[in-house]
Short mmCIF file of C-alpha atoms and ligand atoms in Angstrom, two decimals:
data_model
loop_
_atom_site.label_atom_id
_atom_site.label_comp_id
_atom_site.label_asym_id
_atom_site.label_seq_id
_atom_site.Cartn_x
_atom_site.Cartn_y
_atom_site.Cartn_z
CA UNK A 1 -70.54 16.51 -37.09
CA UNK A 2 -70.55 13.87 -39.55
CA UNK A 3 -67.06 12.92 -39.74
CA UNK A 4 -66.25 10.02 -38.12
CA UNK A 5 -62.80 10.62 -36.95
CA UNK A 6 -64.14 13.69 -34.51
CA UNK A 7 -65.61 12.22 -31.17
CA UNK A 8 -67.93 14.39 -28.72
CA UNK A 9 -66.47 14.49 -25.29
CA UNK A 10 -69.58 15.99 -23.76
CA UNK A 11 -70.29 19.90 -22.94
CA UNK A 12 -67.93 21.99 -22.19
CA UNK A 13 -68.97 23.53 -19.37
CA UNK A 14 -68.91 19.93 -17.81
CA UNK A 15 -65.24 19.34 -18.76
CA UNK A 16 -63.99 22.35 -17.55
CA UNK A 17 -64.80 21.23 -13.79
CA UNK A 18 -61.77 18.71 -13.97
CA UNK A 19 -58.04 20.23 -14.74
CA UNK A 20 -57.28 16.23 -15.82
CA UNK A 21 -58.65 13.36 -16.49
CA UNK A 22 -58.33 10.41 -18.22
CA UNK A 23 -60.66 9.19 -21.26
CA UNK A 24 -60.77 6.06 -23.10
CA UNK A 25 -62.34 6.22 -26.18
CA UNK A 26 -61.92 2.51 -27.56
CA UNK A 27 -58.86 1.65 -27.92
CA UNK A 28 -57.28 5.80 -27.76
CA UNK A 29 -56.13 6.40 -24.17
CA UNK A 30 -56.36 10.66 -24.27
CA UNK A 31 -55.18 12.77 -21.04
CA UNK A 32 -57.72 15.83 -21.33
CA UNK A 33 -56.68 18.57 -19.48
CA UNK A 34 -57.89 22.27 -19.21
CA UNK A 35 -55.79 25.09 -17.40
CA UNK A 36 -55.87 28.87 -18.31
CA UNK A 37 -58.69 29.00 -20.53
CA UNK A 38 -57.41 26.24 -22.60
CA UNK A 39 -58.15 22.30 -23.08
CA UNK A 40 -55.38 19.66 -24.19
CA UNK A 41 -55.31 16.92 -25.49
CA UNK A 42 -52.77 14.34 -25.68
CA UNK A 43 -51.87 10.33 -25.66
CA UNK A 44 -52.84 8.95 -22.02
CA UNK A 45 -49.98 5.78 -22.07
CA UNK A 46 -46.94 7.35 -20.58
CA UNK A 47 -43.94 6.24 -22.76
CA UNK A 48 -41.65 4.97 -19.91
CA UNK A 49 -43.73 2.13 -18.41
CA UNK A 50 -47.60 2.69 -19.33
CA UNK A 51 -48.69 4.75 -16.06
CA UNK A 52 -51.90 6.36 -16.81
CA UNK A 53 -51.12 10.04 -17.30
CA UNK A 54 -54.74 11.12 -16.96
CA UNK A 55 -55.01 10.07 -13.75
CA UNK A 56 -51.59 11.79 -12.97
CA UNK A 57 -51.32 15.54 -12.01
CA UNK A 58 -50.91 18.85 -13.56
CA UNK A 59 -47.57 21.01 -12.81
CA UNK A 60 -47.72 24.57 -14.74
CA UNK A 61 -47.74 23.23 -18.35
CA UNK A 62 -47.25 19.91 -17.65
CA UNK A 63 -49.23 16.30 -17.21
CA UNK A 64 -46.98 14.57 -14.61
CA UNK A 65 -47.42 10.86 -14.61
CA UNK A 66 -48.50 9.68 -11.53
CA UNK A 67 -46.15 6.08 -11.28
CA UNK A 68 -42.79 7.86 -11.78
CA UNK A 69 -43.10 11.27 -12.44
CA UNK A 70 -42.00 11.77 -16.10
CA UNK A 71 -43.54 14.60 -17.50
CA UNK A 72 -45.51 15.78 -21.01
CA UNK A 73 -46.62 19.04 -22.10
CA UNK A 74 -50.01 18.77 -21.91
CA UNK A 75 -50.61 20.84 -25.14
CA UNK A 76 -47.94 19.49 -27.34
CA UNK A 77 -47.37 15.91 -25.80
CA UNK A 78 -43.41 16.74 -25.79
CA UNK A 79 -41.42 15.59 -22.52
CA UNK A 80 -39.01 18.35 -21.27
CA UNK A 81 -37.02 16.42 -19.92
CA UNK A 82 -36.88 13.03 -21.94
CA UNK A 83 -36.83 15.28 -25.34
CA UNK A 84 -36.86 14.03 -28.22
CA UNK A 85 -39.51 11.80 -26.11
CA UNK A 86 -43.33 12.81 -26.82
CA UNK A 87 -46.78 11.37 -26.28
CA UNK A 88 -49.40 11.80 -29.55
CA UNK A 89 -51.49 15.29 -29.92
CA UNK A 90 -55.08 15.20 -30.35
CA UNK A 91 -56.79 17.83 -32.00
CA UNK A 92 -59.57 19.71 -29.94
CA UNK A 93 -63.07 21.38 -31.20
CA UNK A 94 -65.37 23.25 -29.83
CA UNK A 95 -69.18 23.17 -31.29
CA UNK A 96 -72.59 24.31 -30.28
CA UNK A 97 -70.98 24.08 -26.44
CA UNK A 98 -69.77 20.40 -27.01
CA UNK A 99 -65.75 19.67 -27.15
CA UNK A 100 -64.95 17.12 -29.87
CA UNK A 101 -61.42 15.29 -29.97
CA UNK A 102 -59.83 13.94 -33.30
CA UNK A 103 -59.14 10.44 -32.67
CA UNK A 104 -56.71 10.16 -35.36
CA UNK A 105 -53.26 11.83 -33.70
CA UNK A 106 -52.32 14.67 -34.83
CA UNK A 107 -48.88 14.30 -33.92
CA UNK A 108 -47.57 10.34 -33.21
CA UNK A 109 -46.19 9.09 -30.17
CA UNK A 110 -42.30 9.94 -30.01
CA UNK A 111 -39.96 6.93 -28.63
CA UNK A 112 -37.72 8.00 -25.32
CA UNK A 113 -34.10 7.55 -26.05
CA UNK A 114 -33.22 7.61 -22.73
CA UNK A 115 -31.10 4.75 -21.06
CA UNK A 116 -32.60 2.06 -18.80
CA UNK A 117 -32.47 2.59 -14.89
CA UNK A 118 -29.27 0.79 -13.73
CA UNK A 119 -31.07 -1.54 -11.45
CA UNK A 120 -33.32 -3.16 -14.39
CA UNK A 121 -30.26 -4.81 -15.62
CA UNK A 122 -29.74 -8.12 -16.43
CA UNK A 123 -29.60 -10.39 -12.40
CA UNK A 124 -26.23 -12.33 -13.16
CA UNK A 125 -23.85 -13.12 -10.51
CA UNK A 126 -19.99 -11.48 -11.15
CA UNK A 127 -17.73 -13.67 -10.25
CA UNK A 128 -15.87 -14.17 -7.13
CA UNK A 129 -15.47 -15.37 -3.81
CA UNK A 130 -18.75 -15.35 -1.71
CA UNK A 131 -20.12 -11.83 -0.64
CA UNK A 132 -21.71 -11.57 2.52
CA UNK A 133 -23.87 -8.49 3.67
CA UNK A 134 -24.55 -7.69 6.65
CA UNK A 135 -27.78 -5.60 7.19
CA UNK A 136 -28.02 -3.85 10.37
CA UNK A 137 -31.29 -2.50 11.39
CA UNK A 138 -30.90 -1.19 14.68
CA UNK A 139 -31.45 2.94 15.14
CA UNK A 140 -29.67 5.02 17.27
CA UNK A 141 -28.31 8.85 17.77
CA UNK A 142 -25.47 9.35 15.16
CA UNK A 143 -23.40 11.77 16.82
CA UNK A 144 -23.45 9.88 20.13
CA UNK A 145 -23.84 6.41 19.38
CA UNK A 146 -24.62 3.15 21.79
CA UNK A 147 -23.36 0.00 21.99
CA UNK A 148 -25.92 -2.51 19.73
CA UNK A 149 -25.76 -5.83 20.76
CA UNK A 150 -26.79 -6.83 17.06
CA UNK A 151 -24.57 -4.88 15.46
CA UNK A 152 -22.00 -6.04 17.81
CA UNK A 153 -22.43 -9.85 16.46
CA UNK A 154 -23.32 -8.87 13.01
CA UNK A 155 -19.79 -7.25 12.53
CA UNK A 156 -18.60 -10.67 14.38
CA UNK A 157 -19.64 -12.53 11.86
CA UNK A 158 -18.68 -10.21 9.05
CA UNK A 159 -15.11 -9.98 10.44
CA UNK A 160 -15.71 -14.05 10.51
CA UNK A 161 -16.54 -14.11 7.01
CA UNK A 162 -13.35 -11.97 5.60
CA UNK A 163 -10.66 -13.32 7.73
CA UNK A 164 -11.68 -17.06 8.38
CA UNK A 165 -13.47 -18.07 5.48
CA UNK A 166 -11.81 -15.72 2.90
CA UNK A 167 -15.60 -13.81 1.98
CA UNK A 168 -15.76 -10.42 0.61
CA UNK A 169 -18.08 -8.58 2.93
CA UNK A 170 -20.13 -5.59 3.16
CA UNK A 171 -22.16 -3.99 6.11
CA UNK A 172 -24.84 -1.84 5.47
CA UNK A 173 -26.35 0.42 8.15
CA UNK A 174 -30.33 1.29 7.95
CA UNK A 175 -29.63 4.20 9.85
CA UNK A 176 -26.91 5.71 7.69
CA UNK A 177 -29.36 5.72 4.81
CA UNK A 178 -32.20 8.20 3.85
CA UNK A 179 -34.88 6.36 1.97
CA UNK A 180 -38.69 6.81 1.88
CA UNK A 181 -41.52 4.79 3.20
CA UNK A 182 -43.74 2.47 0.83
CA UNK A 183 -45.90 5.20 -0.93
CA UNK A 184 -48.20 1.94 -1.84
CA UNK A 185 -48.41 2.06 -5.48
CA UNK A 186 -49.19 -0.97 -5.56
CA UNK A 187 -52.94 -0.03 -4.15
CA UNK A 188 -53.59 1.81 -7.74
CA UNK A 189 -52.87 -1.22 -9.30
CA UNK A 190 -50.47 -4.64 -9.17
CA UNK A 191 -48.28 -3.23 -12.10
CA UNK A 192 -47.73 0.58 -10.61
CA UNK A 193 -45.37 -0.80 -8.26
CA UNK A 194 -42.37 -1.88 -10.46
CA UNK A 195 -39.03 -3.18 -10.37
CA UNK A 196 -36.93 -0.77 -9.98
CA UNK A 197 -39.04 0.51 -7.02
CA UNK A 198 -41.07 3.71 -8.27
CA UNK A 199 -40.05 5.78 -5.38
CA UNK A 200 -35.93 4.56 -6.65
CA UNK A 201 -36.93 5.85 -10.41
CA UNK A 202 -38.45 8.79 -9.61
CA UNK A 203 -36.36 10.35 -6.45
CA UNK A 204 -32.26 9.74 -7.30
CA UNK A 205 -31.47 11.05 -3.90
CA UNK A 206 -33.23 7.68 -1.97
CA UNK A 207 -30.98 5.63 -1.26
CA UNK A 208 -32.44 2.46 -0.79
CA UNK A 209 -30.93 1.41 -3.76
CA UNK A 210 -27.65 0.67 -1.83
CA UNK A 211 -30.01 -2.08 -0.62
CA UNK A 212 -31.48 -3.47 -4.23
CA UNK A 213 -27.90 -3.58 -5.01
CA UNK A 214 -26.43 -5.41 -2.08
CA UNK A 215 -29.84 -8.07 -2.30
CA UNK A 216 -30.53 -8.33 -5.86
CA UNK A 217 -27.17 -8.12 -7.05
CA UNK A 218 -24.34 -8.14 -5.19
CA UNK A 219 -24.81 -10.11 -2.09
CA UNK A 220 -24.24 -14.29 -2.27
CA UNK A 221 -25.54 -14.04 1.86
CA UNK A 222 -27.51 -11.82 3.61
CA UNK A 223 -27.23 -11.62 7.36
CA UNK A 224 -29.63 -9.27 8.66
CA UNK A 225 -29.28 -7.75 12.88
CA UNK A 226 -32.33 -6.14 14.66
CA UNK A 227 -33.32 -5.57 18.10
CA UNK A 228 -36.30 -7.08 19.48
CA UNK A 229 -38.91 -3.63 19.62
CA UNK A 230 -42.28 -4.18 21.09
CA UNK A 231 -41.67 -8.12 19.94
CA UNK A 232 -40.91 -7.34 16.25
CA UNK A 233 -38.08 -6.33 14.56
CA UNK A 234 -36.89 -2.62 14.47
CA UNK A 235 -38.78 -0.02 12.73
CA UNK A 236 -35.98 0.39 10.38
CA UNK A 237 -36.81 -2.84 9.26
CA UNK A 238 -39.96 -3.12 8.34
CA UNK A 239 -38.96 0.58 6.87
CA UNK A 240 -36.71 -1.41 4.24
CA UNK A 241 -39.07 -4.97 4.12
CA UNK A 242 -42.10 -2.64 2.80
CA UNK A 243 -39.61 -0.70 0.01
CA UNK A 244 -38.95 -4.68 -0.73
CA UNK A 245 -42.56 -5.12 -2.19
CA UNK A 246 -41.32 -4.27 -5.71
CA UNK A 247 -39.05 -7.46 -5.32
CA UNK A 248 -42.12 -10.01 -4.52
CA UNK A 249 -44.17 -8.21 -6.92
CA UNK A 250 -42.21 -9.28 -9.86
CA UNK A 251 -43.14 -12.83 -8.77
CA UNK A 252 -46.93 -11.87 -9.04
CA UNK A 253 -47.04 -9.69 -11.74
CA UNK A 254 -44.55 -10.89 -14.29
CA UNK A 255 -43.95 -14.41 -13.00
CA UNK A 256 -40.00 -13.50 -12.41
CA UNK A 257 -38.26 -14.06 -9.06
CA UNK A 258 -35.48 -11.55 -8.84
CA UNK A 259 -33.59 -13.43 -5.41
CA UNK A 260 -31.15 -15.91 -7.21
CA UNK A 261 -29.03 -18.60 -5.18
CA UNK A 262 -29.00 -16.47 -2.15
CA UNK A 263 -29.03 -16.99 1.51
CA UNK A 264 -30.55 -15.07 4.57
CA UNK A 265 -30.31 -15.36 8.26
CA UNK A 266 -30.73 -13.41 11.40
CA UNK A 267 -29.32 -12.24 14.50
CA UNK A 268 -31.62 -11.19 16.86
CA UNK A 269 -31.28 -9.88 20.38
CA UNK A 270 -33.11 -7.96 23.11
CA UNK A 271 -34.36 -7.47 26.37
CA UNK A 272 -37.39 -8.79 26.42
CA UNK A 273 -38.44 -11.99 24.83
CA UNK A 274 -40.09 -12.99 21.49
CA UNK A 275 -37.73 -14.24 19.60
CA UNK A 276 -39.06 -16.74 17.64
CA UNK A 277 -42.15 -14.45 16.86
CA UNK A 278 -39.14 -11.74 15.12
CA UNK A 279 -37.72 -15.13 13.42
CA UNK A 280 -40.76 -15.82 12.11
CA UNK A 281 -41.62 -12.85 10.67
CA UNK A 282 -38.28 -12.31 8.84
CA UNK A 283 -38.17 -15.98 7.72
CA UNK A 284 -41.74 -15.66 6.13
CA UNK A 285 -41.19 -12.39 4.42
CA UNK A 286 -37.36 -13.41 3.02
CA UNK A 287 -39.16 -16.64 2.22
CA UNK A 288 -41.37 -14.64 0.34
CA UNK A 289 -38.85 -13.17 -1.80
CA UNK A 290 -36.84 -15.92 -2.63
CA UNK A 291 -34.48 -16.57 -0.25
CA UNK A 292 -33.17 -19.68 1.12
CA UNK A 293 -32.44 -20.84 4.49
CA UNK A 294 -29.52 -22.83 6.05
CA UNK A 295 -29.95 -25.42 9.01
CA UNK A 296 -30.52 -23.16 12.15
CA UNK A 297 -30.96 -19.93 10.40
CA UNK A 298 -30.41 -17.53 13.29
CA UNK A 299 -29.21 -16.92 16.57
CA UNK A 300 -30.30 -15.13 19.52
CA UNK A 301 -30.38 -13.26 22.73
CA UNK A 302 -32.83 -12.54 25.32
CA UNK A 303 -32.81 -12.54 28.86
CA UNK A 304 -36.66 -12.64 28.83
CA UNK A 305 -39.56 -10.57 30.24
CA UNK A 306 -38.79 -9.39 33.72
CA UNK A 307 -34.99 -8.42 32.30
CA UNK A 308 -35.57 -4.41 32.51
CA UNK A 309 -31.70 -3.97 33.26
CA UNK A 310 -30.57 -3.32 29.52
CA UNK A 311 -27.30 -2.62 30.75
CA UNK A 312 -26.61 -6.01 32.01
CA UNK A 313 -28.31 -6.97 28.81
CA UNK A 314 -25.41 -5.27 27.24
CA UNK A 315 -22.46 -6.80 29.18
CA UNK A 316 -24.30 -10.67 28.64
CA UNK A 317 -23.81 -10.11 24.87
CA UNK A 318 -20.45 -8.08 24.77
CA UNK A 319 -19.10 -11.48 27.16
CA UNK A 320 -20.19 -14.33 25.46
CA UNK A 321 -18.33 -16.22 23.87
CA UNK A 322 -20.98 -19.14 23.10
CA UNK A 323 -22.47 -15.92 20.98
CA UNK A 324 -19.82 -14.89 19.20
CA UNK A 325 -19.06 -18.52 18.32
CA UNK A 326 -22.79 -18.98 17.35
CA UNK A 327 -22.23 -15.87 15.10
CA UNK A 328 -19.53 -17.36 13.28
CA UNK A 329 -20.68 -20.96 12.48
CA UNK A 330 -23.98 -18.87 11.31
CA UNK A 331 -22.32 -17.53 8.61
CA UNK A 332 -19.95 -20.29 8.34
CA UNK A 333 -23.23 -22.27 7.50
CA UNK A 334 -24.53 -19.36 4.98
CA UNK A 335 -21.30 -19.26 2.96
CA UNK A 336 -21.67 -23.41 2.81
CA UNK A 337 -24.75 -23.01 1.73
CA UNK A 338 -24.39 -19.88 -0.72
CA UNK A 339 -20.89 -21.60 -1.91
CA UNK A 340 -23.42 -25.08 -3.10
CA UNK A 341 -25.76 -22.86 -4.81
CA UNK A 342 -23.39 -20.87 -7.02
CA UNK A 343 -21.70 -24.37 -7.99
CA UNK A 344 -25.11 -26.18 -9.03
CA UNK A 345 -26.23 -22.61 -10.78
CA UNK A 346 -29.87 -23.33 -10.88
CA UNK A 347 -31.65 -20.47 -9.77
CA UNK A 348 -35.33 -20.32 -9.34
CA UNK A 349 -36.32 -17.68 -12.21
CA UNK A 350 -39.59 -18.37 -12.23
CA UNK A 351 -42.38 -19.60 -9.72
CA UNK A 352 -46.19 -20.85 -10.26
CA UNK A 353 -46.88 -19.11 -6.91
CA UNK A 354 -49.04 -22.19 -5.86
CA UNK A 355 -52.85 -21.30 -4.80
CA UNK A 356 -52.52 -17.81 -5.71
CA UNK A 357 -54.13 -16.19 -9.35
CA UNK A 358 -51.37 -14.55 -11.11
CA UNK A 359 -51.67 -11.71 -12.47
CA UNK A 360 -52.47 -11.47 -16.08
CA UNK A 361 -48.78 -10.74 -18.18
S1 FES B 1 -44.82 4.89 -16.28
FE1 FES B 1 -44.91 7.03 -16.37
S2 FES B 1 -43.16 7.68 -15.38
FE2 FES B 1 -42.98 5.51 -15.34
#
């Protein structure tokens, strides 16, 4: 066991207790795996965005990455569904009941062909009048839907936006979309969770990428509606704020701040109080990602603590003028605001993200 280029893994029986791991010998990354009587050896990097593809899983013949779910033969290396794509082959020995791997590869890595997700393109504003989205987060029964005081003003001031102030608009509805929760990559490490979100690149059917779009792209202003639950915003929000963690993580990770001359603001209402406590929240957290803030960014409606009677909640907000007005000057004051940003064009690409370490890039 001279040779050099052969490395002793350990004993055999030992390495058969674990159907994958991952090894680093040096500077070779090797995803060892053993499954019906056999081991396999092959290049731990995955070749879409480095996940670590020993510490993924094993599905019948396959190593599945764990950060987006490509997937390698875990004999040959080859990816069945990113072919020609393949990960290097290590050759395997067995001696005197030690395994030995060949550190040189026995077949090289294999580039993927395959074309970028459509969300990691290039951030540039199209051209155009100033697009306002309106986010609504409110949840309700879809076959017998209520009347929502927030949605009620947000389509105010969408309506607002296209007629008065000649806007292209867009509303968005939380509850017409089926997305996951936050799986938390980010836990395994600051670069597992990625822009495009890891959940968006490995399930096509989630849809919050009608939201990346409309945030990161499309929208100029964003004009986000909740009710007031439990003194917070609706679930459905923080839902979509924690799928937005692969937005503020490009500021940490990779120094690059994806929310570019855009605008948020709020409209907030329900029957109990705490509305600058919601306010807060959503101001710190699209803050956070990048976006700005006119004068007075929200408006609001409570009738306070002791107001059980929803109902007159309901016909306070559906009769107010002084809040439908308030709704339109909001995003009269966004599109201002949105319209100044486009003209100067000088996005914040890049932040120093004062007292905090950034992550080595
Ligand atoms: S890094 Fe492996 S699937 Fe994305």
């Amino acid at each position: 066991m001279s040779d050099p280029k052969w490395h002793k893994l350990g004993a055999v029986a030992d390495l058969k207790k674990q159907p994958l791991q991952a090894l680093d010998i040096g500077s070779v990354h090797i995803a060892l795996s053993y499954a019906d009587g056999k081991f396999g050896a092959i290049g731990g990097t995955c070749l879409h965005d480095g996940g670590p593809l020993g510490e993924g899983t094993l599905d019948n013949a396959c190593v599945v990455c764990p950060w987006h779910g490509w997937t390698f033969d875990r004999l040959t290396g080859e990816s069945p569904a990113e072919a020609p794509a393949a990960v290097a082959r290590f050759n395997l020995k067995e001696e005197n009941g030690d395994l030995y791997v060949g550190l040189e590869p026995a077949t090289p890595d294999k580039a993927p062909v395959t074309a970028a997700h459509p969300l990691a393109r290039e951030i540039k504003r199209e051209p155009g009048q100033v697009r306002v989205v309106g986010l609504s987060t409110t949840a309700m029964n879809h076959e017998r839907p209520r009347f929502s005081t927030s949605d009620y003003l947000l389509e105010t001031a969408l309506t607002h936006a296209r007629e008065k102030l000649g806007a292209e608009t867009k509303l968005i509805k939380l509850n017409d979309l089926s997305f996951r929760a936050c799986e938390g990559y980010y836990s395994r490490g600051a670069d597992t969770c990625t822009w495009p979100c890891t959940i968006t690149q490995q399930d096509a059917s989630d849809q919050m990428k009608e939201v990346y779009e409309a945030l990161v792209f499309w929208g100029d202003v964003i004009l986000v509606g909740t009710p007031i639950r439990w003194g917070a915003p609706s679930s459905l929000y923080f839902r979509m704020a924690e799928r937005m963690n692969c937005i503020q993580n490009q500021i940490t990770i990779a120094n690059r701040v994806l929310i570019r001359n855009k605008v948020a603001s709020f409209i907030i209402t329900g029957g109990q109080d705490n509305i600058q406590g919601v306010a807060g929240l959503m101001m710190v957290f699209f803050g956070e990602l990048g976006f700005q803030f006119p004068q007075f960014p929200f408006i609001a409606h409570s009738r306070g603590w002791t107001a059980e009677d929803m109902d007159v909640n309901v016909a306070h907000v559906r009769e107010s003028a002084e809040l439908r007005d308030g709704a339109c000057a909001l995003v009269g004051r966004c599109a201002a605001m949105a319209t100044a940003l486009i003209s100067a064009d000088q996005p914040v690409t890049s932040t120093e993200r004062g007292g905090r370490k950034a992550h080595p890039i």
